[in-house]
């Protein structure tokens, strides 16, 4: 596609702001989602999880998290400086699918050589982040889907941004299948540690597109940069870097005390 080519929103007629690599664009004027690969409206249901934490609320969450838990340096909350905070709505595909994996193999872990076969059936709501090469820890993030609503631009705070998806639902389905085959295999290895054959059968129920709010908080401790990711709907820390223990003797002793007495 040429750089000069402009694509208009099917919902309101405004030109869409195209960024390299993005495929499913949500119009910044009306919130309509368009698949620019096909030029058609994106037919999936588009939902969002509203954000509950503003800048101040998120700072409070960070303070509380830093002061809590025996693995953290005791002076962490006092000595850390937040250097940057941003609220981003990330685009996820939720692939609802049934998977049946038929397997055959041997169980040799106890020294025997038992031949086994069977079916492993599971139902999944598998998350696929619609961005390529992202380091976001998708597996550690429970999207609070119970709170989802229809996508509505007016519910995205003005200081926040949302990201468009870099591939569409067909690619998301393929990615989910590859990840699920791996996951099913991992589960089956409990039964059969030497798999000789495995066939997966997928029944895709539906795929949904959801923008979910995540705070990215950068902070400094002892001149080193760390990062915390917070679910802005629940306030849960999705993943937070913890600095290594304080190296000074005083710090060491107070860390030990904290580990034992929790203070
Ligand atoms: Zn529009």
Short mmCIF file of C-alpha atoms and ligand atoms in Angstrom, two decimals:
data_model
loop_
_atom_site.label_atom_id
_atom_site.label_comp_id
_atom_site.label_asym_id
_atom_site.label_seq_id
_atom_site.Cartn_x
_atom_site.Cartn_y
_atom_site.Cartn_z
CA UNK A 1 0.00 0.00 0.00
CA UNK A 2 1.34 3.42 -0.98
CA UNK A 3 2.14 5.97 1.69
CA UNK A 4 0.08 8.63 -0.06
CA UNK A 5 -3.01 6.50 -0.24
CA UNK A 6 -5.59 7.66 2.25
CA UNK A 7 -8.29 5.50 3.69
CA UNK A 8 -11.50 6.89 5.04
CA UNK A 9 -13.48 5.62 7.99
CA UNK A 10 -16.62 3.78 6.95
CA UNK A 11 -18.39 5.13 10.01
CA UNK A 12 -17.86 8.91 9.80
CA UNK A 13 -15.84 9.52 6.62
CA UNK A 14 -12.83 11.00 8.42
CA UNK A 15 -9.41 10.01 7.11
CA UNK A 16 -7.83 7.25 9.19
CA UNK A 17 -4.45 7.90 10.75
CA UNK A 18 -2.37 5.05 9.35
CA UNK A 19 0.77 3.88 11.07
CA UNK A 20 3.18 1.39 9.55
CA UNK A 21 2.29 -2.16 10.40
CA UNK A 22 -1.18 -1.46 11.73
CA UNK A 23 -4.05 -3.41 10.19
CA UNK A 24 -7.12 -2.98 12.35
CA UNK A 25 -7.54 0.75 12.85
CA UNK A 26 -9.99 2.26 15.32
CA UNK A 27 -11.14 5.66 14.04
CA UNK A 28 -10.06 8.39 16.44
CA UNK A 29 -13.22 10.39 15.72
CA UNK A 30 -16.03 7.88 15.98
CA UNK A 31 -14.49 4.66 17.34
CA UNK A 32 -15.43 2.56 14.33
CA UNK A 33 -12.91 -0.21 13.63
CA UNK A 34 -11.77 -0.85 10.07
CA UNK A 35 -9.66 -3.66 8.68
CA UNK A 36 -7.47 -1.82 6.19
CA UNK A 37 -6.30 -5.06 4.60
CA UNK A 38 -9.82 -5.61 3.29
CA UNK A 39 -10.98 -1.95 3.49
CA UNK A 40 -14.11 -3.20 5.15
CA UNK A 41 -15.61 -2.71 8.54
CA UNK A 42 -14.13 -4.99 11.09
CA UNK A 43 -16.92 -7.44 11.73
CA UNK A 44 -15.89 -8.65 15.14
CA UNK A 45 -17.54 -7.45 18.27
CA UNK A 46 -15.35 -4.66 19.64
CA UNK A 47 -15.37 -4.25 23.41
CA UNK A 48 -13.35 -2.41 25.99
CA UNK A 49 -12.58 -2.66 29.67
CA UNK A 50 -13.01 0.77 31.27
CA UNK A 51 -10.11 2.18 33.28
CA UNK A 52 -10.71 2.81 36.98
CA UNK A 53 -7.40 4.29 38.09
CA UNK A 54 -6.22 7.81 37.30
CA UNK A 55 -2.66 9.05 37.69
CA UNK A 56 -3.00 9.69 41.43
CA UNK A 57 -4.76 6.38 42.10
CA UNK A 58 -2.04 4.53 40.22
CA UNK A 59 0.70 6.28 42.23
CA UNK A 60 -1.02 5.08 45.40
CA UNK A 61 -1.11 1.52 44.04
CA UNK A 62 2.60 1.70 43.23
CA UNK A 63 3.45 3.00 46.73
CA UNK A 64 1.43 0.23 48.34
CA UNK A 65 2.99 -2.44 46.12
CA UNK A 66 6.50 -1.17 46.88
CA UNK A 67 5.90 -1.29 50.63
CA UNK A 68 4.42 -4.75 50.57
CA UNK A 69 6.09 -8.15 50.28
CA UNK A 70 9.26 -9.56 51.83
CA UNK A 71 11.29 -9.63 48.60
CA UNK A 72 11.45 -5.87 48.26
CA UNK A 73 14.16 -3.65 49.68
CA UNK A 74 12.82 -2.05 52.88
CA UNK A 75 13.47 1.50 51.70
CA UNK A 76 12.02 0.86 48.24
CA UNK A 77 8.95 3.02 48.53
CA UNK A 78 10.92 5.92 50.04
CA UNK A 79 13.88 5.75 47.69
CA UNK A 80 12.12 5.14 44.38
CA UNK A 81 11.19 7.88 41.96
CA UNK A 82 8.50 7.43 39.37
CA UNK A 83 10.00 8.77 36.15
CA UNK A 84 7.17 8.10 33.71
CA UNK A 85 3.59 6.90 33.70
CA UNK A 86 1.35 6.13 30.78
CA UNK A 87 -2.05 4.57 30.39
CA UNK A 88 -2.41 2.46 27.26
CA UNK A 89 -5.40 0.49 26.03
CA UNK A 90 -3.93 -2.67 24.51
CA UNK A 91 -5.74 -4.54 21.70
CA UNK A 92 -6.43 -8.19 22.48
CA UNK A 93 -8.16 -10.91 20.54
CA UNK A 94 -9.96 -13.39 22.75
CA UNK A 95 -10.15 -16.66 20.88
CA UNK A 96 -12.89 -18.85 22.34
CA UNK A 97 -12.24 -22.39 21.22
CA UNK A 98 -12.62 -26.04 22.09
CA UNK A 99 -9.57 -28.18 21.55
CA UNK A 100 -9.44 -31.95 21.50
CA UNK A 101 -6.00 -33.47 21.27
CA UNK A 102 -5.76 -37.16 20.51
CA UNK A 103 -2.42 -38.60 21.61
CA UNK A 104 -0.41 -41.77 21.75
CA UNK A 105 2.88 -42.43 23.41
CA UNK A 106 4.79 -43.92 26.29
CA UNK A 107 5.01 -43.22 29.95
CA UNK A 108 8.55 -44.05 31.01
CA UNK A 109 9.08 -41.75 33.95
CA UNK A 110 8.75 -44.46 36.60
CA UNK A 111 11.10 -46.77 34.77
CA UNK A 112 8.29 -48.75 33.14
CA UNK A 113 7.46 -48.52 29.49
CA UNK A 114 3.70 -48.12 29.46
CA UNK A 115 1.95 -47.41 26.20
CA UNK A 116 -0.85 -44.92 26.62
CA UNK A 117 -3.34 -43.10 24.44
CA UNK A 118 -6.25 -40.78 24.99
CA UNK A 119 -8.03 -37.51 24.31
CA UNK A 120 -7.41 -34.27 26.11
CA UNK A 121 -10.36 -31.95 25.75
CA UNK A 122 -10.30 -28.35 26.94
CA UNK A 123 -12.21 -25.13 26.38
CA UNK A 124 -10.21 -21.92 26.21
CA UNK A 125 -10.65 -18.18 26.07
CA UNK A 126 -7.15 -17.63 24.74
CA UNK A 127 -5.67 -14.13 24.69
CA UNK A 128 -3.63 -12.90 21.77
CA UNK A 129 -2.17 -9.39 21.96
CA UNK A 130 -2.62 -7.77 18.54
CA UNK A 131 0.92 -6.36 18.39
CA UNK A 132 3.99 -7.95 16.91
CA UNK A 133 7.20 -8.28 18.90
CA UNK A 134 5.70 -6.94 22.10
CA UNK A 135 7.28 -7.95 25.40
CA UNK A 136 3.99 -7.60 27.22
CA UNK A 137 3.48 -10.62 29.57
CA UNK A 138 0.13 -11.71 28.08
CA UNK A 139 0.11 -15.05 29.93
CA UNK A 140 0.41 -13.34 33.31
CA UNK A 141 -2.47 -10.99 32.61
CA UNK A 142 -6.03 -12.03 33.48
CA UNK A 143 -8.15 -9.65 31.44
CA UNK A 144 -11.10 -8.76 33.70
CA UNK A 145 -13.62 -9.67 31.00
CA UNK A 146 -16.57 -9.49 33.40
CA UNK A 147 -16.28 -5.69 33.25
CA UNK A 148 -16.24 -5.36 29.50
CA UNK A 149 -18.47 -2.93 27.63
CA UNK A 150 -19.04 -1.94 24.05
CA UNK A 151 -16.05 0.05 22.75
CA UNK A 152 -16.66 3.75 23.28
CA UNK A 153 -14.03 6.41 22.53
CA UNK A 154 -15.48 8.77 25.12
CA UNK A 155 -14.49 6.25 27.81
CA UNK A 156 -10.82 6.51 26.91
CA UNK A 157 -9.35 9.24 29.17
CA UNK A 158 -7.87 12.08 27.14
CA UNK A 159 -4.36 11.51 28.50
CA UNK A 160 -4.51 7.83 27.56
CA UNK A 161 -3.87 6.29 24.20
CA UNK A 162 -5.08 3.16 22.53
CA UNK A 163 -3.06 0.96 20.23
CA UNK A 164 -4.33 -0.44 16.95
CA UNK A 165 -3.87 -4.08 16.10
CA UNK A 166 -1.08 -5.09 13.73
CA UNK A 167 -2.92 -8.15 12.43
CA UNK A 168 -6.51 -9.23 12.04
CA UNK A 169 -8.60 -12.00 13.56
CA UNK A 170 -7.44 -14.63 11.08
CA UNK A 171 -3.84 -14.18 12.13
CA UNK A 172 -4.95 -14.09 15.76
CA UNK A 173 -6.67 -17.43 15.28
CA UNK A 174 -3.50 -18.93 13.76
CA UNK A 175 -1.35 -17.60 16.61
CA UNK A 176 -3.81 -18.96 19.19
CA UNK A 177 -3.73 -22.39 17.53
CA UNK A 178 0.06 -22.57 17.57
CA UNK A 179 0.19 -21.51 21.23
CA UNK A 180 -2.62 -23.89 22.19
CA UNK A 181 -1.00 -26.87 20.47
CA UNK A 182 2.04 -26.16 22.58
CA UNK A 183 -0.02 -25.76 25.72
CA UNK A 184 -2.00 -28.98 25.11
CA UNK A 185 1.23 -30.85 24.48
CA UNK A 186 2.60 -29.54 27.75
CA UNK A 187 -0.48 -30.86 29.59
CA UNK A 188 -0.35 -34.23 27.84
CA UNK A 189 3.27 -34.73 28.84
CA UNK A 190 1.99 -35.29 32.38
CA UNK A 191 0.38 -38.51 31.08
CA UNK A 192 2.76 -39.45 28.32
CA UNK A 193 6.25 -38.11 28.56
CA UNK A 194 7.27 -39.58 25.21
CA UNK A 195 4.64 -38.60 22.70
CA UNK A 196 4.68 -40.61 19.48
CA UNK A 197 1.61 -39.03 17.86
CA UNK A 198 -0.60 -36.08 18.61
CA UNK A 199 -3.49 -34.64 16.56
CA UNK A 200 -5.34 -31.48 17.52
CA UNK A 201 -8.88 -30.69 16.55
CA UNK A 202 -10.06 -27.10 16.98
CA UNK A 203 -13.62 -25.89 17.14
CA UNK A 204 -13.48 -22.11 17.12
CA UNK A 205 -16.57 -20.75 18.87
CA UNK A 206 -15.92 -17.06 18.33
CA UNK A 207 -13.28 -14.36 18.44
CA UNK A 208 -13.68 -11.07 20.18
CA UNK A 209 -11.68 -7.85 20.04
CA UNK A 210 -11.11 -6.07 23.36
CA UNK A 211 -9.13 -2.98 24.31
CA UNK A 212 -7.91 -3.33 27.91
CA UNK A 213 -6.28 -0.58 30.05
CA UNK A 214 -2.76 -1.05 31.40
CA UNK A 215 -0.60 1.47 33.23
CA UNK A 216 3.07 1.33 32.42
CA UNK A 217 5.04 2.88 35.27
CA UNK A 218 8.78 3.50 35.01
CA UNK A 219 10.68 4.12 38.20
CA UNK A 220 14.24 4.55 39.37
CA UNK A 221 15.84 2.98 42.39
CA UNK A 222 19.57 3.44 43.12
CA UNK A 223 20.00 5.02 39.66
CA UNK A 224 18.61 1.96 37.90
CA UNK A 225 15.44 1.90 35.79
CA UNK A 226 12.65 -0.56 36.51
CA UNK A 227 9.12 -1.03 35.27
CA UNK A 228 5.71 -1.96 36.68
CA UNK A 229 2.64 -2.93 34.65
CA UNK A 230 -0.72 -2.43 36.35
CA UNK A 231 -4.19 -3.55 35.30
CA UNK A 232 -6.10 -0.28 35.43
CA UNK A 233 -9.46 -2.00 35.82
CA UNK A 234 -8.59 -4.04 38.92
CA UNK A 235 -5.49 -2.29 40.26
CA UNK A 236 -3.55 -5.58 40.19
CA UNK A 237 0.15 -5.52 39.39
CA UNK A 238 0.53 -7.64 36.26
CA UNK A 239 4.29 -7.64 36.51
CA UNK A 240 6.66 -5.50 38.52
CA UNK A 241 10.44 -5.40 38.51
CA UNK A 242 11.93 -5.69 41.98
CA UNK A 243 15.42 -4.30 42.59
CA UNK A 244 18.00 -6.65 44.12
CA UNK A 245 18.32 -6.45 47.93
CA UNK A 246 20.03 -3.43 49.46
CA UNK A 247 23.77 -4.17 49.62
CA UNK A 248 24.58 -2.02 52.65
CA UNK A 249 24.77 -3.69 56.09
CA UNK A 250 21.94 -1.56 57.50
CA UNK A 251 19.82 -2.31 54.47
CA UNK A 252 20.62 -5.99 54.70
CA UNK A 253 19.63 -6.17 58.37
CA UNK A 254 16.39 -4.31 57.85
CA UNK A 255 15.56 -6.53 54.86
CA UNK A 256 16.10 -9.60 57.03
CA UNK A 257 13.90 -8.11 59.73
CA UNK A 258 11.26 -7.38 57.15
CA UNK A 259 11.41 -10.89 55.78
CA UNK A 260 10.81 -12.32 59.25
CA UNK A 261 8.43 -9.83 60.76
CA UNK A 262 6.83 -8.36 57.69
CA UNK A 263 7.71 -4.76 58.61
ZN1 LIG B 1 -14.92 7.36 12.05
#
